[in-house]
Each structure stands twice: as C-alpha cells, then as structure tokens.
Short mmCIF file of C-alpha atoms and ligand atoms in Angstrom, two decimals:
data_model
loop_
_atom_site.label_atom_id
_atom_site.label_comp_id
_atom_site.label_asym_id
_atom_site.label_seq_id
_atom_site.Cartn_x
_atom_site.Cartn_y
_atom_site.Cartn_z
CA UNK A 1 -15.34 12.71 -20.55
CA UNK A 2 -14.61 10.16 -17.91
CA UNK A 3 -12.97 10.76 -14.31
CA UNK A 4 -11.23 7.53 -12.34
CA UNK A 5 -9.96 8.22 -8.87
CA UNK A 6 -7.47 5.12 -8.10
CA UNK A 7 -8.54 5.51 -4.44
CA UNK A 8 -11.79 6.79 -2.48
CA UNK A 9 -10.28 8.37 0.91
CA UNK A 10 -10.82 11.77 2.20
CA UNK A 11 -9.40 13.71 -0.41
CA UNK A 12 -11.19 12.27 -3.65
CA UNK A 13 -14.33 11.74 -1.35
CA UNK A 14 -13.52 15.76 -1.42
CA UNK A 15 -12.38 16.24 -4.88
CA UNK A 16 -15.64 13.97 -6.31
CA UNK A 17 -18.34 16.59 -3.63
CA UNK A 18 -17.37 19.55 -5.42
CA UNK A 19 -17.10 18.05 -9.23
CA UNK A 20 -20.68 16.89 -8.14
CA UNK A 21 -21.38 20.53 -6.94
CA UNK A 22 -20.01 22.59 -10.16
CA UNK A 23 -22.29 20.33 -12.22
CA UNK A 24 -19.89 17.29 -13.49
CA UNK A 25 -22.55 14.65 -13.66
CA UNK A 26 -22.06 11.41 -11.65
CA UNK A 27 -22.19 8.83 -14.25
CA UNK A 28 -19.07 10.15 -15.71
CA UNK A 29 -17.23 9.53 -12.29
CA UNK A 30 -15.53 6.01 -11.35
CA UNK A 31 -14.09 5.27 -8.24
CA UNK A 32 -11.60 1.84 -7.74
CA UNK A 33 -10.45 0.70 -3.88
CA UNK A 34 -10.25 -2.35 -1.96
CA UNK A 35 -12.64 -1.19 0.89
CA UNK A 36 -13.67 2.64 0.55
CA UNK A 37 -14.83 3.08 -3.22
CA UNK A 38 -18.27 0.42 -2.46
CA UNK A 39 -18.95 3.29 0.36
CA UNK A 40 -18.36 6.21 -1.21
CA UNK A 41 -19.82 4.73 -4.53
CA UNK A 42 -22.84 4.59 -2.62
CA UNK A 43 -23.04 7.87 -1.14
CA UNK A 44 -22.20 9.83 -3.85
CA UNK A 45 -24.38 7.57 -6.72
CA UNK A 46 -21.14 7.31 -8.82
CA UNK A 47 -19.53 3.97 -10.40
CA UNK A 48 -17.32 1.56 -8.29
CA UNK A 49 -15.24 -0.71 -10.60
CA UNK A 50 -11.87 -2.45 -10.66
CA UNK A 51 -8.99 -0.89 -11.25
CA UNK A 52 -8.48 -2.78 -15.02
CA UNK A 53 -12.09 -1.21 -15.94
CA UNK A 54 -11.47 2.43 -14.58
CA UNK A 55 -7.65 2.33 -16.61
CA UNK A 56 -9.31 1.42 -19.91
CA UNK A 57 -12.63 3.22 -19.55
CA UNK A 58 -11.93 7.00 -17.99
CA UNK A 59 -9.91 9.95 -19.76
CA UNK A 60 -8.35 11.66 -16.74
CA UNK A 61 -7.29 9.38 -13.88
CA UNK A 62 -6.31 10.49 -10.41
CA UNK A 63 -3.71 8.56 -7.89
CA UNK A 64 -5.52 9.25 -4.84
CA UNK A 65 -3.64 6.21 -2.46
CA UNK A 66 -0.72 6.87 0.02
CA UNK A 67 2.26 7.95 -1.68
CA UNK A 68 4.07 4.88 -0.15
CA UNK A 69 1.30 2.88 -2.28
CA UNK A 70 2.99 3.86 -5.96
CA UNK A 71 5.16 0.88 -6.02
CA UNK A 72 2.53 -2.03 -5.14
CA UNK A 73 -0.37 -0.46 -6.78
CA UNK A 74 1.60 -0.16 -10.14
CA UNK A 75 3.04 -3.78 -9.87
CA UNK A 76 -0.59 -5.30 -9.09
CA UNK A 77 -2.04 -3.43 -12.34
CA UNK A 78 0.69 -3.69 -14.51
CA UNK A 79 2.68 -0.12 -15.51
CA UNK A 80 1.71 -0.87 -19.50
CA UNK A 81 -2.42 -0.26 -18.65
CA UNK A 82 -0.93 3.68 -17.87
CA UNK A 83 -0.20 4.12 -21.40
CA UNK A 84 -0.63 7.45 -23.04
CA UNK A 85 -3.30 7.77 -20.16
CA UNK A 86 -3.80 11.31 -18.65
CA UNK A 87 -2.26 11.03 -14.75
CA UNK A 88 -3.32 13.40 -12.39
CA UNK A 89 -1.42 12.05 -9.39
CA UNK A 90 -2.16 13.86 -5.95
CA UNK A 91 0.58 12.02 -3.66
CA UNK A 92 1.98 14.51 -1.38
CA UNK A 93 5.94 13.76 -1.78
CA UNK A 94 6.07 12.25 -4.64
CA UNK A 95 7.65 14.42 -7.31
CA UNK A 96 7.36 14.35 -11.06
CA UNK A 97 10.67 12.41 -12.05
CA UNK A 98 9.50 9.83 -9.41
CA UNK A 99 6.09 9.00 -11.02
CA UNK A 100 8.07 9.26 -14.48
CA UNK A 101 10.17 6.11 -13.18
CA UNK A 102 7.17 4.45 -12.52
CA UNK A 103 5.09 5.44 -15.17
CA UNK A 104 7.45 6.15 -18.05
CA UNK A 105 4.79 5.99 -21.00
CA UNK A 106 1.95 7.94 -18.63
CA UNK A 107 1.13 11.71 -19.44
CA UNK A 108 2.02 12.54 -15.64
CA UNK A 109 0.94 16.00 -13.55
CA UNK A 110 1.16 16.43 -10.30
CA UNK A 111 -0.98 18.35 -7.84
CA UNK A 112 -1.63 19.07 -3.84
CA UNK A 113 -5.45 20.19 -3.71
CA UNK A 114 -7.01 20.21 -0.09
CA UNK A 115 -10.16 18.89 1.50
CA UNK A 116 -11.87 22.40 0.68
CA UNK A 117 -12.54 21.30 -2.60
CA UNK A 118 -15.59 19.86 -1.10
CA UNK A 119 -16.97 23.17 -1.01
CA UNK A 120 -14.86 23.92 -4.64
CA UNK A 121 -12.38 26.15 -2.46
CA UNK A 122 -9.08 23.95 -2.76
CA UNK A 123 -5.58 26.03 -3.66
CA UNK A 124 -4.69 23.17 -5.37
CA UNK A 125 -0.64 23.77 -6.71
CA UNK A 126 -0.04 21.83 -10.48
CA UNK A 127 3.05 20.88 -11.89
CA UNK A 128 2.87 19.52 -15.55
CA UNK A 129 5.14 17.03 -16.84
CA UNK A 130 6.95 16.88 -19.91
CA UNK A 131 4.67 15.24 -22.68
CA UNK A 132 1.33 16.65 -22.36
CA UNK A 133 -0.66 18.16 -25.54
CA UNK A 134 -2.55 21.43 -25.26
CA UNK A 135 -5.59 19.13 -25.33
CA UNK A 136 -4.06 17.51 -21.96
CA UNK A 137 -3.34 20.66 -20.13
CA UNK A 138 -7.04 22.26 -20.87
CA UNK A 139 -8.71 19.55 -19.94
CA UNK A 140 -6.28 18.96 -16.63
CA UNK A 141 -6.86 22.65 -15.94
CA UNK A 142 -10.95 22.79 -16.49
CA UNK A 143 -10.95 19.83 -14.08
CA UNK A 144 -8.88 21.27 -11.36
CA UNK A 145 -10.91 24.43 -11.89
CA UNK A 146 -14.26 22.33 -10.95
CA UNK A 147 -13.54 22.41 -7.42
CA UNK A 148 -11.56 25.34 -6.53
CA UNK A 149 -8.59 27.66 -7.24
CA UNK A 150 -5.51 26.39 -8.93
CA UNK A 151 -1.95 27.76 -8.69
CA UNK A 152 1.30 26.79 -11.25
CA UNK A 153 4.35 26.13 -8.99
CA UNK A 154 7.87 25.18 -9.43
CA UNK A 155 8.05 21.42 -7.94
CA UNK A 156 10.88 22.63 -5.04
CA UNK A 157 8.24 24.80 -3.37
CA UNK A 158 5.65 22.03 -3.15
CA UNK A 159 6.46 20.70 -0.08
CA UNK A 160 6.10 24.10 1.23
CA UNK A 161 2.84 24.67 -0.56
CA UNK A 162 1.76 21.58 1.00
CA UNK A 163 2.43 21.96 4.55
CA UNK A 164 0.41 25.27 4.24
CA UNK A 165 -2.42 24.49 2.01
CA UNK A 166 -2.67 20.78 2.12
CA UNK A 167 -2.27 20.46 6.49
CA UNK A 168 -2.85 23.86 6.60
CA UNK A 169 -6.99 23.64 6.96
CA UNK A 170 -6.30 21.66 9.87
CA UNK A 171 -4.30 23.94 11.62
CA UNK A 172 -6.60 26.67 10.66
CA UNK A 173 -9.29 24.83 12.13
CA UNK A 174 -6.74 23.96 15.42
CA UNK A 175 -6.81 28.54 15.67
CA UNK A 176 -11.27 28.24 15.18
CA UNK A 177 -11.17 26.17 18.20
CA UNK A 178 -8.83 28.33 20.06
CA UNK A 179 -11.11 31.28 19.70
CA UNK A 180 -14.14 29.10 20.67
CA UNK A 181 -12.70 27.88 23.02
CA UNK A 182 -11.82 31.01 24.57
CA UNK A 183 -15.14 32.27 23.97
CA UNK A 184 -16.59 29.25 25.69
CA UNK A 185 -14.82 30.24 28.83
CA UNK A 186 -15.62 33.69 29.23
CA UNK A 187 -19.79 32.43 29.36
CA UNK A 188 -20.32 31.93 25.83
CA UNK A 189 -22.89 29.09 24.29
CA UNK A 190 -20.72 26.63 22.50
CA UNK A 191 -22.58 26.56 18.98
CA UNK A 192 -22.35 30.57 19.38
CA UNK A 193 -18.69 30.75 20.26
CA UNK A 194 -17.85 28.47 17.04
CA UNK A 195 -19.84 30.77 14.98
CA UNK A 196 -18.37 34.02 15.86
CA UNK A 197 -15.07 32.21 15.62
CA UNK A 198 -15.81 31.00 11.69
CA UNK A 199 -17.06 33.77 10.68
CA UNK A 200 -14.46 36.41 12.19
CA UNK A 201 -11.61 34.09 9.84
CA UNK A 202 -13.93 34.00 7.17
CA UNK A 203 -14.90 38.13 7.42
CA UNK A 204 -10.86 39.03 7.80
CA UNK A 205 -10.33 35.83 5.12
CA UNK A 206 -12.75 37.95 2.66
CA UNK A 207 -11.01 41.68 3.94
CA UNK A 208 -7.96 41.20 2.94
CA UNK A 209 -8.94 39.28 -0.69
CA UNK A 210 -11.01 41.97 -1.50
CA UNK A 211 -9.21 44.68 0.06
CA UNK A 212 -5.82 43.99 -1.29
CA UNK A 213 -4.34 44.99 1.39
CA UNK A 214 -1.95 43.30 3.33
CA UNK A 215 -1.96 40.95 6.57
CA UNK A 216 0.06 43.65 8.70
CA UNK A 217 -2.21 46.23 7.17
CA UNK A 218 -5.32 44.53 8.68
CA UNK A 219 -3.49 44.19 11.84
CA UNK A 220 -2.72 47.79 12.21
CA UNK A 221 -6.31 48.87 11.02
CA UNK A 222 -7.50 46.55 14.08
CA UNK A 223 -4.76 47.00 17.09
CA UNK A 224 -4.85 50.93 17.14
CA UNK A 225 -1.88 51.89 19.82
CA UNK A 226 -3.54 51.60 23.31
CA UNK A 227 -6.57 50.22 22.81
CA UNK A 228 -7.61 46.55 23.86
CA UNK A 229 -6.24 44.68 20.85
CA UNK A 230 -3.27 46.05 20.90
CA UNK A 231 -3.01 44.22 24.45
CA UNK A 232 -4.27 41.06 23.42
CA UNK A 233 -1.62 41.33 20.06
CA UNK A 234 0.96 42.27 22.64
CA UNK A 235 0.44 38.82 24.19
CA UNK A 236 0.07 36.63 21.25
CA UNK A 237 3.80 38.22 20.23
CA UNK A 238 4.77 37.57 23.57
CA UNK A 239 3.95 33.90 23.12
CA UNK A 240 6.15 33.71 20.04
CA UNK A 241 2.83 33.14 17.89
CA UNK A 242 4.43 33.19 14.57
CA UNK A 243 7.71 31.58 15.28
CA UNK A 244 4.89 28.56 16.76
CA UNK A 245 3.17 28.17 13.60
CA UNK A 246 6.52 28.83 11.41
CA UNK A 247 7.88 25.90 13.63
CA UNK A 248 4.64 23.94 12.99
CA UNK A 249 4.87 24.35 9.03
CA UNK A 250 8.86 23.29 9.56
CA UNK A 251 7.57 19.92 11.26
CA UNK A 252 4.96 19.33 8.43
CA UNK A 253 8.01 19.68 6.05
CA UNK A 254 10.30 17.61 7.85
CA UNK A 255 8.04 14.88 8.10
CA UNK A 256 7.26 14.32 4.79
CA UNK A 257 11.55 14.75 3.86
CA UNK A 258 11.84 12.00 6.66
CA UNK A 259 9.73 9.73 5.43
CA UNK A 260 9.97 10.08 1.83
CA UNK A 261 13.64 10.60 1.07
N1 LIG B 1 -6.19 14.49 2.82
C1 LIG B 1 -5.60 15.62 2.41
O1 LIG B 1 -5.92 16.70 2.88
C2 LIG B 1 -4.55 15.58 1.31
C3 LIG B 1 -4.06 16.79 0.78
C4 LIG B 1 -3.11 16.74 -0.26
C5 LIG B 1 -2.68 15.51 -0.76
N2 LIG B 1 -3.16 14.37 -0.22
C6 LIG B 1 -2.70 13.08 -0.76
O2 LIG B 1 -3.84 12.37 -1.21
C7 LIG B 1 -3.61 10.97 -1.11
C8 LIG B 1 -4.80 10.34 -0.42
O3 LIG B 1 -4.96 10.93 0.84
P1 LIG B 1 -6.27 10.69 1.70
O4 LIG B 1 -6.23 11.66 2.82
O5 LIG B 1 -7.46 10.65 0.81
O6 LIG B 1 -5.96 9.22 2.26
P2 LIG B 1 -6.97 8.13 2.83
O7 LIG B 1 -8.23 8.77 3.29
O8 LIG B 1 -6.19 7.29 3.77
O9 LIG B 1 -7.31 7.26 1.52
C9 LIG B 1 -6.40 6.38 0.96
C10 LIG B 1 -7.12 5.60 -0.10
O10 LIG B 1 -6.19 4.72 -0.76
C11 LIG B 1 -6.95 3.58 -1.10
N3 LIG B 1 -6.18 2.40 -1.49
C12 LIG B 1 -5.47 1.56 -0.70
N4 LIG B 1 -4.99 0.53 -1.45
C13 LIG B 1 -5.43 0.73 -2.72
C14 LIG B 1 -5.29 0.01 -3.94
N5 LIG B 1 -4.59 -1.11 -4.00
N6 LIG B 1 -5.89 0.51 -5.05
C15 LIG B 1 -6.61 1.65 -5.00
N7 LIG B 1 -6.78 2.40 -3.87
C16 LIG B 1 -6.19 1.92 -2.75
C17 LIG B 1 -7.75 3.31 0.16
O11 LIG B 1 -8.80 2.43 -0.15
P3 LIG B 1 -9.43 1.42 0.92
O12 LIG B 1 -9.95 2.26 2.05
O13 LIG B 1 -10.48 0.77 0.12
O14 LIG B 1 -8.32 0.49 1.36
C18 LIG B 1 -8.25 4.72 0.46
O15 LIG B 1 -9.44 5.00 -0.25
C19 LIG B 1 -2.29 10.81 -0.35
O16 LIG B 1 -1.29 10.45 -1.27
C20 LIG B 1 -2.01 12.17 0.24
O17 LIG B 1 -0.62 12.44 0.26
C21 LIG B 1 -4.09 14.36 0.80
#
C-alpha cells in the first residue's frame, strides 16, 4: 500500500509522524508541494515527487492544501488523474457534495483529524461518500486508525466538530498557559509551572475517560462547598468562563461559514 499527501504543511507533517510511529514504513509514504514536501521529505526520509507521480503511483491519497486551493490544484493536474482513486480529503469547510463537483469520478471521504496525530491521538471525524467498496472503507478506516481515534459524523456537525477538535488543541494549549502562567506569578520556576499545568489536564483528561464519569461530576468531587476551590470555581463562573469559550467555538464557526459560503 501506498500513501500520497497532496500537500506537506502542519497537518500531514502530523498525520505522516504518527503513521511513522504505529509502524507504516516510510518508503510507502509520498509527499507532493511546491516548497514544503523537499523539507519535510527530508526530515521524515519519505519520497517527494510531483503531483502526476504521487496520482498514478499511491492507493490512498490525502488533500492536505487550503481548502480555497481545490479549484487551482484540480485545474493544474487535470480532474481525470482522480479517477477511481481513493480521496481522503482533510479541507476544513469543504463538504462532500463540494469535492463531488470537483472530483465527480474520485472515491471521495472526508475527514477533520488534528495535529495530535503526531503523537497518534487525533479525534479525527469521517464522513464517507457515496461509492466506496468495503475494500475502500477498511482500508480508509485502518489508516485513520494509525494515528489516533476516529469518530463517524453526520457532515452538518462538522463544522462544530472542527472548531472543537481541529482549533480546539490550540485553545487547550491557550488554558496550559493560563495555569502556568499563574503559577509563574505566585514564585513558581517556569519549566515547573508548565509541567504541573500539562499534567493536571492530562491527570483530569485520563479521570474522567477512565472514570466514566462526567465533567460536572469531577467538578463536584474537586470544589467541595467551602473549601478553596470552590472559591476559585466561584470566580471562573463569575468571569462567564463557559459562555467565553462557547463564544470562542461560535467565532471558530463563523469564520469558516464567512469565508467559505
Ligand atoms: N492544521 C490543523 O490543525 C488542521 C486541522 C484540520 C484540518 N486542517 C486542514 O488541513 C489542510 C492543511 O492545513 P495545514 O495546517 O497543514 O496548512 P499549511 O501548513 O498551511 O499547509 C498547506 C500546504 O499546502 C501546500 N500546497 C500549496 N499549493 C500546493 C499545490 N499546488 N500542490 C500541493 N500542495 C500545495 C503547501 O505547500 P508549500 O508550502 O510547498 O507551498 C503546504 O504544504 C487545510 O485544508 C486545513 O483546513 C488543518
């Protein structure tokens, strides 16, 4: 089996670490870009090659430009060289129907991974399209697998899915700073502050997976009536803390509707 990434940005540069990781051996990877693929081709020992080669050589080929690419990229290459071709497109907006229009004789599916796929922890959503054999979806699924967790969704809640998955280890990271930061000013060592800040997400993160229980559940375990937390909780409601990050997610979504529609 061959793997082409049309594209060699931060999310295949992501997608292509954790294949690497869960043992998907580097010869079998291609990578096709003006600028970024002769880096990254480099770095990660797999093959750089033009975008005629990659179409006609690899089994499963992923669209990893900007969504506002599609048009361009299919004009220069030519629609016909999709053919039958297993498309694993990861542009954010662009829906299913879309990629049909441009792609009409492509087996399409669409999915949002995220940058933690470098470490094979992506939520990556899929959405299949309309011709693909049993062959197509194992092999689709087995690859998504590779580098982290994968999720079936109905296309309307991908943009959704997206703001909170896809931008959502950035604003994740925005809350890690918060705490170190905060840390930072009450006397603590930088380094020390960030790593009592990761690892408190990742030890709640791993309490509630394991645990089954709920967010609120955690909370209340936690903020007993009285005691400190229950003070600093106090604060963060009066803040508005989860209308600010429901109103961040809401701005991720409107973006991409802005630009895309
Ligand atoms: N980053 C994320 O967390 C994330 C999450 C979910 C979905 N996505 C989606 O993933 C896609 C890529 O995002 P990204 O963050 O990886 O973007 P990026 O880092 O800006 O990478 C864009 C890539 O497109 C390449 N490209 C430009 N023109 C091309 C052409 N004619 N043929 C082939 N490749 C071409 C660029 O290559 P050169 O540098 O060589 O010009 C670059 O490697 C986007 O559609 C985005 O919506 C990203």
């Amino acid at each position: 089996m061959k793997y082409g990434f049309l594209g060699a940005g931060n999310l295949s540069s992501a997608i292509i670490m954790g294949l690497l990781k869960s043992g998907f051996r580097s010869e079998d990877i291609f990578v096709s870009s003006p600028h970024s693929a002769a880096i990254l081709s480099k770095r990660l020992a797999i093959n750089n090659v033009d975008e005629d080669r990659l179409l006609a050589d690899c089994d499963l080929i992923v669209l990893a430009f900007l969504p506002e690419q599609l048009d361009s990229i299919v004009q220069q290459v030519g629609s016909e060289k999709f053919a039958n071709k297993l498309i694993v497109s990861v542009l954010g907006s662009t829906s299913l129907k879309e990629l049909t229009e441009f792609l009409p004789t492509a087996k399409i599916v669409r999915v949002l991974p995220n940058v933690n796929a470098e470490f094979n922890n992506s939520l990556t959503s899929v959405a299949f399209g309309q011709n693909l054999s049993n062959e197509d979806l194992k092999l689709t699924k087995n690859f998504l697998q590779a580098f982290g967790t994968v999720i079936e969704l109905a296309e309307r809640d991908f943009p959704a899915f997206s703001a909170i998955a896809g931008s959502g280890p950035a604003f994740v990271a925005l809350f890690i700073k918060a705490l170190q930061e905060a840390g930072i000013k009450q006397g603590i060592d930088s380094k020390e502050s960030l790593q009592i800040a990761l690892h408190t997400i990742k030890g709640s993160t791993e309490n509630i997976l394991q645990s089954g229980k709920t967010a609120d559940q955690l909370v209340k375990k936690v903020a007993s009536p009285g005691g400190s937390t229950a003070d600093g909780f106090e604060s963060l409601e009066e803040n508005h803390f989860i209308e600010t990050v429901n109103n961040a997610i809401l701005a991720t979504i409107n973006h991409g509707r802005k630009k895309f529609r």
